[in-house]
Amino acid sequence: MSPTETERHHRFLRSFTAHEPAVRAHVRRLVPARADADDVMQEISVVLWEKFDSFRDGADFKAWAFGVARFEVLAWLRDRGRDRLVLDEEVITKIAEETTADEPRLEQQREALEHCMKKVPGDQRELLMQAYQPESRIHEVAQGSGRTVAGFYQWLHRMRKLLLECIRRALTQEVAS
């Protein structure tokens, strides 16, 4: 790999990894099943890499990736056109437009959540992360924490409430500054 090619590869990786969570969240709003969203994300990653030469330096990578994601979701939708559980193309387009417009607010919320999660003590943060893993079994996480399932749900409720209050404060401070 030439130095120029290596630098191009690094620029792509930096941009992609910085915006991948937002793109994945955007896709998850458009594709209901997590496994399908994972498949679509793989295609999006490939397309972004293949078209990275057309991406202009200084342009908004996330907006560009959202556009690619929208077309990949529509392609996925066409491939599954006979499946009654798939949304209509027009509905997907409308949702994509609305979520793209709402992305700055969602990004602020993600940043506030990240800020607030850093304030949670490590052992409690680990339990929260375990509870929200895709294949998580709450009774196993509760048991590992030394709580009953009911007690663990109560703890989760309190933690979510604390995080929500923290996020609201962070967003209010951000607006005020």
PDB file of C-alpha atoms in Angstrom:
ATOM      1  CA  MET A   1       0.000   0.000   0.000  1.00  0.00           C
ATOM      2  CA  SER A   2       1.448   3.350  -1.020  1.00  0.00           C
ATOM      3  CA  PRO A   3       1.708   6.219   1.541  1.00  0.00           C
ATOM      4  CA  THR A   4      -1.110   8.020  -0.267  1.00  0.00           C
ATOM      5  CA  GLU A   5      -3.277   4.908  -0.177  1.00  0.00           C
ATOM      6  CA  THR A   6      -2.423   4.372   3.498  1.00  0.00           C
ATOM      7  CA  GLU A   7      -3.402   7.963   4.335  1.00  0.00           C
ATOM      8  CA  ARG A   8      -6.663   7.569   2.383  1.00  0.00           C
ATOM      9  CA  HIS A   9      -7.393   4.388   4.323  1.00  0.00           C
ATOM     10  CA  HIS A  10      -6.687   6.136   7.639  1.00  0.00           C
ATOM     11  CA  ARG A  11      -8.884   9.137   6.740  1.00  0.00           C
ATOM     12  CA  PHE A  12     -11.750   6.787   5.913  1.00  0.00           C
ATOM     13  CA  LEU A  13     -11.338   4.783   9.113  1.00  0.00           C
ATOM     14  CA  ARG A  14     -11.213   7.920  11.274  1.00  0.00           C
ATOM     15  CA  SER A  15     -14.357   9.340   9.654  1.00  0.00           C
ATOM     16  CA  PHE A  16     -16.212   6.037   9.602  1.00  0.00           C
ATOM     17  CA  THR A  17     -15.486   5.073  13.193  1.00  0.00           C
ATOM     18  CA  ALA A  18     -16.391   8.586  14.396  1.00  0.00           C
ATOM     19  CA  HIS A  19     -19.807   8.436  12.724  1.00  0.00           C
ATOM     20  CA  GLU A  20     -20.587   4.702  12.680  1.00  0.00           C
ATOM     21  CA  PRO A  21     -22.780   4.804  15.839  1.00  0.00           C
ATOM     22  CA  ALA A  22     -24.934   7.589  14.378  1.00  0.00           C
ATOM     23  CA  VAL A  23     -25.226   5.817  11.018  1.00  0.00           C
ATOM     24  CA  ARG A  24     -26.099   2.542  12.766  1.00  0.00           C
ATOM     25  CA  ALA A  25     -28.746   4.319  14.877  1.00  0.00           C
ATOM     26  CA  HIS A  26     -30.140   5.885  11.694  1.00  0.00           C
ATOM     27  CA  VAL A  27     -30.342   2.462  10.029  1.00  0.00           C
ATOM     28  CA  ARG A  28     -31.944   0.917  13.126  1.00  0.00           C
ATOM     29  CA  ARG A  29     -34.724   3.518  12.876  1.00  0.00           C
ATOM     30  CA  LEU A  30     -35.362   2.441   9.279  1.00  0.00           C
ATOM     31  CA  VAL A  31     -34.854  -1.325   9.542  1.00  0.00           C
ATOM     32  CA  PRO A  32     -36.805  -2.942  12.351  1.00  0.00           C
ATOM     33  CA  ALA A  33     -34.818  -6.144  12.939  1.00  0.00           C
ATOM     34  CA  ARG A  34     -31.330  -5.876  14.404  1.00  0.00           C
ATOM     35  CA  ALA A  35     -29.979  -8.708  12.218  1.00  0.00           C
ATOM     36  CA  ASP A  36     -31.285  -6.982   9.080  1.00  0.00           C
ATOM     37  CA  ALA A  37     -29.805  -3.675  10.234  1.00  0.00           C
ATOM     38  CA  ASP A  38     -26.442  -5.413  10.748  1.00  0.00           C
ATOM     39  CA  ASP A  39     -26.606  -6.776   7.185  1.00  0.00           C
ATOM     40  CA  VAL A  40     -27.484  -3.340   5.811  1.00  0.00           C
ATOM     41  CA  MET A  41     -24.626  -1.770   7.820  1.00  0.00           C
ATOM     42  CA  GLN A  42     -22.172  -4.185   6.227  1.00  0.00           C
ATOM     43  CA  GLU A  43     -23.323  -3.118   2.769  1.00  0.00           C
ATOM     44  CA  ILE A  44     -23.171   0.540   3.766  1.00  0.00           C
ATOM     45  CA  SER A  45     -19.595   0.107   5.003  1.00  0.00           C
ATOM     46  CA  VAL A  46     -18.552  -1.454   1.710  1.00  0.00           C
ATOM     47  CA  VAL A  47     -20.267   1.245  -0.378  1.00  0.00           C
ATOM     48  CA  LEU A  48     -18.773   4.042   1.719  1.00  0.00           C
ATOM     49  CA  TRP A  49     -15.300   2.599   1.238  1.00  0.00           C
ATOM     50  CA  GLU A  50     -15.803   2.025  -2.499  1.00  0.00           C
ATOM     51  CA  LYS A  51     -17.087   5.577  -2.998  1.00  0.00           C
ATOM     52  CA  PHE A  52     -14.698   7.285  -0.600  1.00  0.00           C
ATOM     53  CA  ASP A  53     -12.745   8.722  -3.555  1.00  0.00           C
ATOM     54  CA  SER A  54     -15.819  10.773  -4.457  1.00  0.00           C
ATOM     55  CA  PHE A  55     -16.066  12.186  -0.911  1.00  0.00           C
ATOM     56  CA  ARG A  56     -14.751  15.756  -0.848  1.00  0.00           C
ATOM     57  CA  ASP A  57     -12.340  16.795   1.916  1.00  0.00           C
ATOM     58  CA  GLY A  58     -14.096  19.071   4.372  1.00  0.00           C
ATOM     59  CA  ALA A  59     -17.576  17.807   3.485  1.00  0.00           C
ATOM     60  CA  ASP A  60     -19.913  16.374   6.156  1.00  0.00           C
ATOM     61  CA  PHE A  61     -19.075  12.666   6.305  1.00  0.00           C
ATOM     62  CA  LYS A  62     -22.113  11.855   8.461  1.00  0.00           C
ATOM     63  CA  ALA A  63     -24.540  13.526   6.047  1.00  0.00           C
ATOM     64  CA  TRP A  64     -22.894  11.697   3.161  1.00  0.00           C
ATOM     65  CA  ALA A  65     -23.072   8.384   5.056  1.00  0.00           C
ATOM     66  CA  PHE A  66     -26.752   8.999   5.872  1.00  0.00           C
ATOM     67  CA  GLY A  67     -27.442   9.469   2.158  1.00  0.00           C
ATOM     68  CA  VAL A  68     -25.653   6.227   1.311  1.00  0.00           C
ATOM     69  CA  ALA A  69     -27.507   4.502   4.154  1.00  0.00           C
ATOM     70  CA  ARG A  70     -30.845   5.677   2.817  1.00  0.00           C
ATOM     71  CA  PHE A  71     -30.146   4.203  -0.619  1.00  0.00           C
ATOM     72  CA  GLU A  72     -28.866   0.955   0.881  1.00  0.00           C
ATOM     73  CA  VAL A  73     -31.992   0.636   3.035  1.00  0.00           C
ATOM     74  CA  LEU A  74     -34.143   1.223  -0.052  1.00  0.00           C
ATOM     75  CA  ALA A  75     -32.161  -1.460  -1.920  1.00  0.00           C
ATOM     76  CA  TRP A  76     -32.678  -3.806   1.012  1.00  0.00           C
ATOM     77  CA  LEU A  77     -36.375  -2.980   0.920  1.00  0.00           C
ATOM     78  CA  ARG A  78     -36.613  -3.754  -2.812  1.00  0.00           C
ATOM     79  CA  ASP A  79     -34.856  -7.093  -2.239  1.00  0.00           C
ATOM     80  CA  ARG A  80     -37.490  -7.985   0.341  1.00  0.00           C
ATOM     81  CA  GLY A  81     -40.443  -6.549  -1.560  1.00  0.00           C
ATOM     82  CA  ARG A  82     -42.583  -9.620  -1.053  1.00  0.00           C
ATOM     83  CA  ASP A  83     -42.211  -9.598   2.708  1.00  0.00           C
ATOM     84  CA  ARG A  84     -45.329  -8.029   4.178  1.00  0.00           C
ATOM     85  CA  LEU A  85     -43.473  -6.980   7.316  1.00  0.00           C
ATOM     86  CA  VAL A  86     -41.271  -4.527   5.418  1.00  0.00           C
ATOM     87  CA  LEU A  87     -42.290  -0.870   5.272  1.00  0.00           C
ATOM     88  CA  ASP A  88     -43.216   0.758   2.002  1.00  0.00           C
ATOM     89  CA  GLU A  89     -40.430   2.643   0.157  1.00  0.00           C
ATOM     90  CA  GLU A  90     -42.288   5.932   0.548  1.00  0.00           C
ATOM     91  CA  VAL A  91     -42.566   5.411   4.312  1.00  0.00           C
ATOM     92  CA  ILE A  92     -38.858   4.572   4.557  1.00  0.00           C
ATOM     93  CA  THR A  93     -38.001   7.715   2.598  1.00  0.00           C
ATOM     94  CA  LYS A  94     -40.164   9.858   4.874  1.00  0.00           C
ATOM     95  CA  ILE A  95     -38.677   8.313   8.037  1.00  0.00           C
ATOM     96  CA  ALA A  96     -35.145   8.771   6.654  1.00  0.00           C
ATOM     97  CA  GLU A  97     -35.805  12.435   5.934  1.00  0.00           C
ATOM     98  CA  GLU A  98     -37.276  13.043   9.378  1.00  0.00           C
ATOM     99  CA  THR A  99     -34.534  11.179  11.240  1.00  0.00           C
ATOM    100  CA  THR A 100     -31.849  12.960   9.225  1.00  0.00           C
ATOM    101  CA  ALA A 101     -33.399  16.289  10.195  1.00  0.00           C
ATOM    102  CA  ASP A 102     -33.588  15.135  13.817  1.00  0.00           C
ATOM    103  CA  GLU A 103     -30.000  13.841  13.888  1.00  0.00           C
ATOM    104  CA  PRO A 104     -28.379  16.927  15.490  1.00  0.00           C
ATOM    105  CA  ARG A 105     -30.723  16.625  18.494  1.00  0.00           C
ATOM    106  CA  LEU A 106     -30.123  12.872  18.713  1.00  0.00           C
ATOM    107  CA  GLU A 107     -26.364  13.419  18.536  1.00  0.00           C
ATOM    108  CA  GLN A 108     -26.591  15.874  21.446  1.00  0.00           C
ATOM    109  CA  GLN A 109     -28.543  13.280  23.419  1.00  0.00           C
ATOM    110  CA  ARG A 110     -25.954  10.571  22.656  1.00  0.00           C
ATOM    111  CA  GLU A 111     -23.144  12.881  23.775  1.00  0.00           C
ATOM    112  CA  ALA A 112     -25.062  13.770  26.947  1.00  0.00           C
ATOM    113  CA  LEU A 113     -25.676  10.093  27.674  1.00  0.00           C
ATOM    114  CA  GLU A 114     -21.984   9.337  27.171  1.00  0.00           C
ATOM    115  CA  HIS A 115     -21.097  12.227  29.520  1.00  0.00           C
ATOM    116  CA  CYS A 116     -23.566  10.970  32.152  1.00  0.00           C
ATOM    117  CA  MET A 117     -22.472   7.339  31.833  1.00  0.00           C
ATOM    118  CA  LYS A 118     -18.929   8.428  32.730  1.00  0.00           C
ATOM    119  CA  LYS A 119     -20.292   9.703  36.048  1.00  0.00           C
ATOM    120  CA  VAL A 120     -21.741   6.282  36.968  1.00  0.00           C
ATOM    121  CA  PRO A 121     -19.350   4.224  39.130  1.00  0.00           C
ATOM    122  CA  GLY A 122     -17.563   1.509  37.133  1.00  0.00           C
ATOM    123  CA  ASP A 123     -19.283  -1.512  38.670  1.00  0.00           C
ATOM    124  CA  GLN A 124     -22.728   0.005  38.163  1.00  0.00           C
ATOM    125  CA  ARG A 125     -21.862   1.105  34.629  1.00  0.00           C
ATOM    126  CA  GLU A 126     -20.789  -2.456  33.870  1.00  0.00           C
ATOM    127  CA  LEU A 127     -24.157  -3.779  35.114  1.00  0.00           C
ATOM    128  CA  LEU A 128     -26.015  -1.254  32.961  1.00  0.00           C
ATOM    129  CA  MET A 129     -24.015  -2.290  29.919  1.00  0.00           C
ATOM    130  CA  GLN A 130     -24.658  -5.967  30.639  1.00  0.00           C
ATOM    131  CA  ALA A 131     -28.400  -5.351  31.036  1.00  0.00           C
ATOM    132  CA  TYR A 132     -28.642  -3.659  27.628  1.00  0.00           C
ATOM    133  CA  GLN A 133     -26.537  -6.081  25.588  1.00  0.00           C
ATOM    134  CA  PRO A 134     -28.608  -7.525  22.709  1.00  0.00           C
ATOM    135  CA  GLU A 135     -28.522 -11.126  23.958  1.00  0.00           C
ATOM    136  CA  SER A 136     -28.664 -10.203  27.637  1.00  0.00           C
ATOM    137  CA  ARG A 137     -30.729 -12.283  30.043  1.00  0.00           C
ATOM    138  CA  ILE A 138     -31.900 -10.059  32.852  1.00  0.00           C
ATOM    139  CA  HIS A 139     -32.272 -12.883  35.364  1.00  0.00           C
ATOM    140  CA  GLU A 140     -28.598 -13.799  34.833  1.00  0.00           C
ATOM    141  CA  VAL A 141     -27.427 -10.183  35.165  1.00  0.00           C
ATOM    142  CA  ALA A 142     -29.611  -9.759  38.271  1.00  0.00           C
ATOM    143  CA  GLN A 143     -28.202 -12.923  39.764  1.00  0.00           C
ATOM    144  CA  GLY A 144     -24.646 -11.787  38.997  1.00  0.00           C
ATOM    145  CA  SER A 145     -25.346  -8.505  40.762  1.00  0.00           C
ATOM    146  CA  GLY A 146     -26.630 -10.278  43.872  1.00  0.00           C
ATOM    147  CA  ARG A 147     -30.168  -8.911  43.417  1.00  0.00           C
ATOM    148  CA  THR A 148     -33.477 -10.553  42.764  1.00  0.00           C
ATOM    149  CA  VAL A 149     -34.958  -9.957  39.309  1.00  0.00           C
ATOM    150  CA  ALA A 150     -37.542  -7.580  40.815  1.00  0.00           C
ATOM    151  CA  GLY A 151     -34.829  -5.781  42.775  1.00  0.00           C
ATOM    152  CA  PHE A 152     -32.684  -5.514  39.666  1.00  0.00           C
ATOM    153  CA  TYR A 153     -35.542  -4.009  37.670  1.00  0.00           C
ATOM    154  CA  GLN A 154     -36.063  -1.469  40.457  1.00  0.00           C
ATOM    155  CA  TRP A 155     -32.360  -0.624  40.382  1.00  0.00           C
ATOM    156  CA  LEU A 156     -32.508  -0.285  36.570  1.00  0.00           C
ATOM    157  CA  HIS A 157     -35.511   2.040  36.898  1.00  0.00           C
ATOM    158  CA  ARG A 158     -33.624   4.245  39.388  1.00  0.00           C
ATOM    159  CA  MET A 159     -30.508   4.286  37.189  1.00  0.00           C
ATOM    160  CA  ARG A 160     -32.496   5.203  34.071  1.00  0.00           C
ATOM    161  CA  LYS A 161     -34.208   7.978  36.023  1.00  0.00           C
ATOM    162  CA  LEU A 162     -30.846   9.322  37.269  1.00  0.00           C
ATOM    163  CA  LEU A 163     -29.393   9.163  33.757  1.00  0.00           C
ATOM    164  CA  LEU A 164     -32.431  10.925  32.309  1.00  0.00           C
ATOM    165  CA  GLU A 165     -32.093  13.739  34.871  1.00  0.00           C
ATOM    166  CA  CYS A 166     -28.367  14.011  34.131  1.00  0.00           C
ATOM    167  CA  ILE A 167     -29.034  14.137  30.369  1.00  0.00           C
ATOM    168  CA  ARG A 168     -31.658  16.833  30.801  1.00  0.00           C
ATOM    169  CA  ARG A 169     -29.258  18.922  32.910  1.00  0.00           C
ATOM    170  CA  ALA A 170     -26.455  18.451  30.396  1.00  0.00           C
ATOM    171  CA  LEU A 171     -28.701  19.443  27.487  1.00  0.00           C
ATOM    172  CA  THR A 172     -30.032  22.451  29.388  1.00  0.00           C
ATOM    173  CA  GLN A 173     -26.484  23.593  30.176  1.00  0.00           C
ATOM    174  CA  GLU A 174     -25.500  23.095  26.551  1.00  0.00           C
ATOM    175  CA  VAL A 175     -28.403  25.229  25.356  1.00  0.00           C
ATOM    176  CA  ALA A 176     -27.619  27.910  27.956  1.00  0.00           C
ATOM    177  CA  SER A 177     -23.947  28.145  26.942  1.00  0.00           C
TER     178      SER A 177
END
